[in-house]
Short mmCIF file of C-alpha atoms in Angstrom, two decimals:
data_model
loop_
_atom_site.label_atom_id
_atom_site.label_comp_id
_atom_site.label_asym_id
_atom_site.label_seq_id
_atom_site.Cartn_x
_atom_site.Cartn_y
_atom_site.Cartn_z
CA UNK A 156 111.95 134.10 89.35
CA UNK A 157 114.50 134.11 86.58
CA UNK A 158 113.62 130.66 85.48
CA UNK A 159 110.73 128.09 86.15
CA UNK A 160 110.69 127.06 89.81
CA UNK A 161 111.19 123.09 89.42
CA UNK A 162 108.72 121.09 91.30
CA UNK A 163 108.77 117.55 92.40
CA UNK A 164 105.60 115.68 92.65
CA UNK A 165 105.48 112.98 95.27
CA UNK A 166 102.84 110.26 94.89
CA UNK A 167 102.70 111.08 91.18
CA UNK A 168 100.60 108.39 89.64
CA UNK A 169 97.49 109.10 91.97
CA UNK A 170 94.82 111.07 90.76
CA UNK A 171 96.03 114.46 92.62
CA UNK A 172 99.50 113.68 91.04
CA UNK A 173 98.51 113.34 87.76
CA UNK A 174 96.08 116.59 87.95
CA UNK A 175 99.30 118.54 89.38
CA UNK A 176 101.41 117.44 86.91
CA UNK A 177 98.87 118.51 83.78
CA UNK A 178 98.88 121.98 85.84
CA UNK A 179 102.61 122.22 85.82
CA UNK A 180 102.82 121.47 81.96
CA UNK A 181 100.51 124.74 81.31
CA UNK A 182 102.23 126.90 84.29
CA UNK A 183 104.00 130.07 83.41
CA UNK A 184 106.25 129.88 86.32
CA UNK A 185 106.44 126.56 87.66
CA UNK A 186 107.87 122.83 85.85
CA UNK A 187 107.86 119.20 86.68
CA UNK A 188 111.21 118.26 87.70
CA UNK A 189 110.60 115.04 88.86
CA UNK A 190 108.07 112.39 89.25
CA UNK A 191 108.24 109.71 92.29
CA UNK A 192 106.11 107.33 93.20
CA UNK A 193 106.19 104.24 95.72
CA UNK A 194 109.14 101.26 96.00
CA UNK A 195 107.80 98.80 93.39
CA UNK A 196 105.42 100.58 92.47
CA UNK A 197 104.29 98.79 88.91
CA UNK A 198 104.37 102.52 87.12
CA UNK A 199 108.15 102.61 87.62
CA UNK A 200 109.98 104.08 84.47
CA UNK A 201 106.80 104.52 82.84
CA UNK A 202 107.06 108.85 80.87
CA UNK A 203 104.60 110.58 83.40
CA UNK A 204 103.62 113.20 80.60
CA UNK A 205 102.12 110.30 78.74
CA UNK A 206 100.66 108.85 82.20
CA UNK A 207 98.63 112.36 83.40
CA UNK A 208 97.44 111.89 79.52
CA UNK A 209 99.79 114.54 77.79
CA UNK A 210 102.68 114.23 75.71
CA UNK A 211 105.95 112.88 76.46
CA UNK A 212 107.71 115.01 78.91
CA UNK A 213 110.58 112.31 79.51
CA UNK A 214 110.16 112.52 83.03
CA UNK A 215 110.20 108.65 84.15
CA UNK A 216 108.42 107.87 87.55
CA UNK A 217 110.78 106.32 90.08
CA UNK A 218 111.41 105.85 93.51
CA UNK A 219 114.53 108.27 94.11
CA UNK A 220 112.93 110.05 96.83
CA UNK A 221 116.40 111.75 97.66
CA UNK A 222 117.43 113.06 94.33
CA UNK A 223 114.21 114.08 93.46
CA UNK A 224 114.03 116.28 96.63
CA UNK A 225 118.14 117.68 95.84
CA UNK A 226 117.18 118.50 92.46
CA UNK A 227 114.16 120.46 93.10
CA UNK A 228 113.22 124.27 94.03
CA UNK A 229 110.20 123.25 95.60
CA UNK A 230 108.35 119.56 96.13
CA UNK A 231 104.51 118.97 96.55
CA UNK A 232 103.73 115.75 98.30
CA UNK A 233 100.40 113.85 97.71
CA UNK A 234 101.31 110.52 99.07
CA UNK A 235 100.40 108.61 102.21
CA UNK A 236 100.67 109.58 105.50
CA UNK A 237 103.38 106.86 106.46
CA UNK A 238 105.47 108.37 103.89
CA UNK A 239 105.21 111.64 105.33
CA UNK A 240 108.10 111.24 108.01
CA UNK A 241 110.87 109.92 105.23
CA UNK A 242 109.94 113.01 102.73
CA UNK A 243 110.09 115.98 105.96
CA UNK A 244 113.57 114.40 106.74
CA UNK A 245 114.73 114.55 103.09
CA UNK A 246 113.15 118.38 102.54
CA UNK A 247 114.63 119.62 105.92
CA UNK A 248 118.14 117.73 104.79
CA UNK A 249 117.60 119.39 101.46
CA UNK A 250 116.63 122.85 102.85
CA UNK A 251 113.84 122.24 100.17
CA UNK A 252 110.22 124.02 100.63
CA UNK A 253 107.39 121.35 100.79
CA UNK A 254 103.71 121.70 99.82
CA UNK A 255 101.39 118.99 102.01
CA UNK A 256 98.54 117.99 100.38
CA UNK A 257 98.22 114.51 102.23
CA UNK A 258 94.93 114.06 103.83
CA UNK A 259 93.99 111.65 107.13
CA UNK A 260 96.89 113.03 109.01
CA UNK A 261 96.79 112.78 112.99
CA UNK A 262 98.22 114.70 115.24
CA UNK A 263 101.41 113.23 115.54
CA UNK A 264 101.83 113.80 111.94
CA UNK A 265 101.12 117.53 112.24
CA UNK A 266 103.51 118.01 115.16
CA UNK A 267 105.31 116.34 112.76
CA UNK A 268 104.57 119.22 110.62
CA UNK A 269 105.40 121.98 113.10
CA UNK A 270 108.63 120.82 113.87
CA UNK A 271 109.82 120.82 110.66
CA UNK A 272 108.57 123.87 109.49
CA UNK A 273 111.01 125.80 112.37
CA UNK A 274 113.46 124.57 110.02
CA UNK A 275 112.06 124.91 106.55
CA UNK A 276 108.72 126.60 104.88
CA UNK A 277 105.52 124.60 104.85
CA UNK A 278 102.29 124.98 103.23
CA UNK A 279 99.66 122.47 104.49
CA UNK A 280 96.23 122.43 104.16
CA UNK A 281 93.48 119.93 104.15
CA UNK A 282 92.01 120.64 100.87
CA UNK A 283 94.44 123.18 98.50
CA UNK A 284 91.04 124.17 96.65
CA UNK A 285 90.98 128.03 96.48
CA UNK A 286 87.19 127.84 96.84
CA UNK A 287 87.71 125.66 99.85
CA UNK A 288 89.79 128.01 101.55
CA UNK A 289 87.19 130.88 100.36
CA UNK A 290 84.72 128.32 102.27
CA UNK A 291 86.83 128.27 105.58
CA UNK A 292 86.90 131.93 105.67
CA UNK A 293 83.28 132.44 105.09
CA UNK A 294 82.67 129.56 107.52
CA UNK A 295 84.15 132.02 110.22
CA UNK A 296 82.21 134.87 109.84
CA UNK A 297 79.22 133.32 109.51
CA UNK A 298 79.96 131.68 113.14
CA UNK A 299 80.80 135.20 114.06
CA UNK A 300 77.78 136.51 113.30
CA UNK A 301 74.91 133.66 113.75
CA UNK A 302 76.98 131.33 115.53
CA UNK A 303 75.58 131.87 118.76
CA UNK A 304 71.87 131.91 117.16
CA UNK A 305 71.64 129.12 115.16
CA UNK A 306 71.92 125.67 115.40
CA UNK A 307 74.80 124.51 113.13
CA UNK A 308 75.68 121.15 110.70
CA UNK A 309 78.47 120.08 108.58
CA UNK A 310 77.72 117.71 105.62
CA UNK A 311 80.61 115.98 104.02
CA UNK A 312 80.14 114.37 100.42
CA UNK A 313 82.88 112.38 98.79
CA UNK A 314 83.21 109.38 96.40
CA UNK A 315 83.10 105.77 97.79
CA UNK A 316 86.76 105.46 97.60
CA UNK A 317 87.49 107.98 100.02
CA UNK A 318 88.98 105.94 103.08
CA UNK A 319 88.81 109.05 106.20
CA UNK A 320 86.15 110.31 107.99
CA UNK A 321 85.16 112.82 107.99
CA UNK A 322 86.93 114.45 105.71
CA UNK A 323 90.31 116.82 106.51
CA UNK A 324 88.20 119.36 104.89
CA UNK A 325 85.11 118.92 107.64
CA UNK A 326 87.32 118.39 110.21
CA UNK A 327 89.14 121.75 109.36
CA UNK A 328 85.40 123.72 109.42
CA UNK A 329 84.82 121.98 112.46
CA UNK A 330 88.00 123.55 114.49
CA UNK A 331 86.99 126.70 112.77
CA UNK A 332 83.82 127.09 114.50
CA UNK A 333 85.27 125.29 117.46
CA UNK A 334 88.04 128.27 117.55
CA UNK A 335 85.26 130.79 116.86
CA UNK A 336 82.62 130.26 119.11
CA UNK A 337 84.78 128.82 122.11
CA UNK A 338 83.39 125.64 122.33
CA UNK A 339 85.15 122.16 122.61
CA UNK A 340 85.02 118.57 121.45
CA UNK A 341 82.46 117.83 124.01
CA UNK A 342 80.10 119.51 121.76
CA UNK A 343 80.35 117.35 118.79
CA UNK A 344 78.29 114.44 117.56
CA UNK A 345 79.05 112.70 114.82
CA UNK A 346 75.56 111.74 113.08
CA UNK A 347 72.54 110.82 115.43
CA UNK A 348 71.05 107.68 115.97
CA UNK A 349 67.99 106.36 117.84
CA UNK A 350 65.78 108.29 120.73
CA UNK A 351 67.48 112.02 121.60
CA UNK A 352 66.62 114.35 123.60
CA UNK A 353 66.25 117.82 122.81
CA UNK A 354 69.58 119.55 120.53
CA UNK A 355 71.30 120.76 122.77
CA UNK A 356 71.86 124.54 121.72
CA UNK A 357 76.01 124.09 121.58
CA UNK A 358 75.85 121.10 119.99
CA UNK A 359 77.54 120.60 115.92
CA UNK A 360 77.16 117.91 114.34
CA UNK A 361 78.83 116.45 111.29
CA UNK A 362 77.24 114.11 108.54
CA UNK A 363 79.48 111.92 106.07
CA UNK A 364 78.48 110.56 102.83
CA UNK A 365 81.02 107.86 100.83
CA UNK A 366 78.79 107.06 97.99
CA UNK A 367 79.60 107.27 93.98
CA UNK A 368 82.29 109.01 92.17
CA UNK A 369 81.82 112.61 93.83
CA UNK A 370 85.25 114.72 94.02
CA UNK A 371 83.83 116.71 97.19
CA UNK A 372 81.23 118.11 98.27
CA UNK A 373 81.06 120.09 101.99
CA UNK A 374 78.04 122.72 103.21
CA UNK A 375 77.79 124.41 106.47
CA UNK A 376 74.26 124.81 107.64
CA UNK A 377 73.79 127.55 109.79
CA UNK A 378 69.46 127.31 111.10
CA UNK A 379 67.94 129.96 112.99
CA UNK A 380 64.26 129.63 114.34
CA UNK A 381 63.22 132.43 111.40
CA UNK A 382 65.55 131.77 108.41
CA UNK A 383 68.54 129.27 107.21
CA UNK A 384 72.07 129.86 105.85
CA UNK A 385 73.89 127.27 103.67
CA UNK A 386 77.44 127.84 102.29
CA UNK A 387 78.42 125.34 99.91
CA UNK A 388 81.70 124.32 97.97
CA UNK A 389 81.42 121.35 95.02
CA UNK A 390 84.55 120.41 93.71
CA UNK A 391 83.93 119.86 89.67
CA UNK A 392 87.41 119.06 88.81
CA UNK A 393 90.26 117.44 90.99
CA UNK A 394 92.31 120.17 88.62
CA UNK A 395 91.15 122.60 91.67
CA UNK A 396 93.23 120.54 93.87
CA UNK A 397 96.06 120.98 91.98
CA UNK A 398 95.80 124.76 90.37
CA UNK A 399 95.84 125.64 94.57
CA UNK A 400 98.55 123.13 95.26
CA UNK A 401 100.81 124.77 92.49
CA UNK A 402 99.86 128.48 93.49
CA UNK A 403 100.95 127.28 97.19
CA UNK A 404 104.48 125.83 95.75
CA UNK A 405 104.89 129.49 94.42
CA UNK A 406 104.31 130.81 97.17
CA UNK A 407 107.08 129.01 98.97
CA UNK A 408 109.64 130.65 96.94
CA UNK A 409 112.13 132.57 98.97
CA UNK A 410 109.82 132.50 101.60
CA UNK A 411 111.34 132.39 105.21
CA UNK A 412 110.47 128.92 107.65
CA UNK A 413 107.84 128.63 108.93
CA UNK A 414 104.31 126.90 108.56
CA UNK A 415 101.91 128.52 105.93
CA UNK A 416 98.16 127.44 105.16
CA UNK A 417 95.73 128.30 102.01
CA UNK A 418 94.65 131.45 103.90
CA UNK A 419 98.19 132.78 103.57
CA UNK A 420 98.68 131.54 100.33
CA UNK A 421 95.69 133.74 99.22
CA UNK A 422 96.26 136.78 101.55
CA UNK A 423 93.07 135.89 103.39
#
């Protein structure tokens, strides 16, 4: 790039905008550009440098979801999911790459999300974390190999705040080792309550925790008769979020449509 690819940060004020935009002030290749946030929201006008607790970078917060977008190389959007519609039709008007970091989507927001990218490059992933994505892969050939052994369980760990469950993130290693070892909803339980019969060797099931402040915290238990496997990723810093979420906006740079995840973001 001759010059800094300029980035718009959607849903700005939030924790994973204010993370993103302390990322962008220290990236080589990559500025702010703008910062938007919701209709009314009460941080309108307010220097979003000074708001992500830097110095004044004299770019306001507002609610110009269009310009922001037409003046931009690339946008990152860390919303809500009912905004997600309104900033696809702007990007695709725009021709303008878009990073996805929004999390509880359903599926009719990532057909959403397939459509679109036939017109325009996407990166969206669950969690941008590159340890995360490290996790997914390992997640897969750990199924590959003890899958059919070993009776397996996800444990998702995030702060009471947190309004989805599971988690996009548990929900991802779930399809993962639903992909992997050919098996279908059918075989998931979510939790376990009361008198059960005997696990079912097929069976996965998936734990969730909402309790204190944690960032995010996801394991996959792999148990064999003779010996366990655990693979773990803790989120320390939301910064991970957002040092993945810029490296994917990168990415996106002259890239041709279509729709990218993590893995291809780190040639995994």
């Amino acid at each position: 790039m001759s010059r800094k690819n300029r980035v718009a940060v959607i849903g700005a004020s939030g924790r994973m905008g204010k993370a993103i935009i302390q990322v962008l002030s220290q990236s080589k290749l990559s500025e702010l550009s703008a910062s938007v946030v919701s209709k009314g929201s009460v941080y309108l006008g307010l220097d979003s440098g000074l708001h992500s607790g830097l110095k004044q970078n004299e770019i306001l917060f507002s609610d110009d979801l269009t310009k922001a977008i037409s003046d931009a190389d690339t946008v990152i959007d860390f919303s809500i999911r009912e905004a997600l519609p309104e900033v696809l039709e702007y990007c695709k008007a725009s021709k303008k790459p878009v990073v996805v970091g929004t999390t509880g989507l359903d599926e009719t927001h990532k057909d959403l999300l397939r459509e679109t990218s036939k017109s325009i490059p996407i990166v969206y992933s669950p969690n941008m974390s590159i340890g995360v994505n490290l996790l997914f892969k390992l997640t897969e050939i750990a199924a590959k190999v003890m899958g059919d052994l070993a009776d397996i369980e996800i444990l998702d760990i995030h702060h009471r705040h947190k309004k989805d469950a599971p988690s996009g993130t548990a929900e991802k290693l779930k399809n993962i080792l639903l992909e992997t070892l050919g098996r279908t909803e059918s075989n998931i339980v979510h939790g376990r309550q009361g008198l059960l019969s005997e696990r079912d060797p097929k069976e996965i099931a998936i734990h969730t925790f909402r309790a204190g402040e944690v960032i995010g915290d996801h394991t996959v238990y792999f148990f064999t008769p003779e010996e366990r496997v655990e693979i773990t990723h803790k989120a320390q810093d939301r910064k991970t979020f957002a040092v993945g979420s810029v490296k994917a906006a990168e990415f996106l740079v002259g890239r041709e449509k279509g729709l990218y995840d993590m893995l291809s973001v780190l040639g995994l």
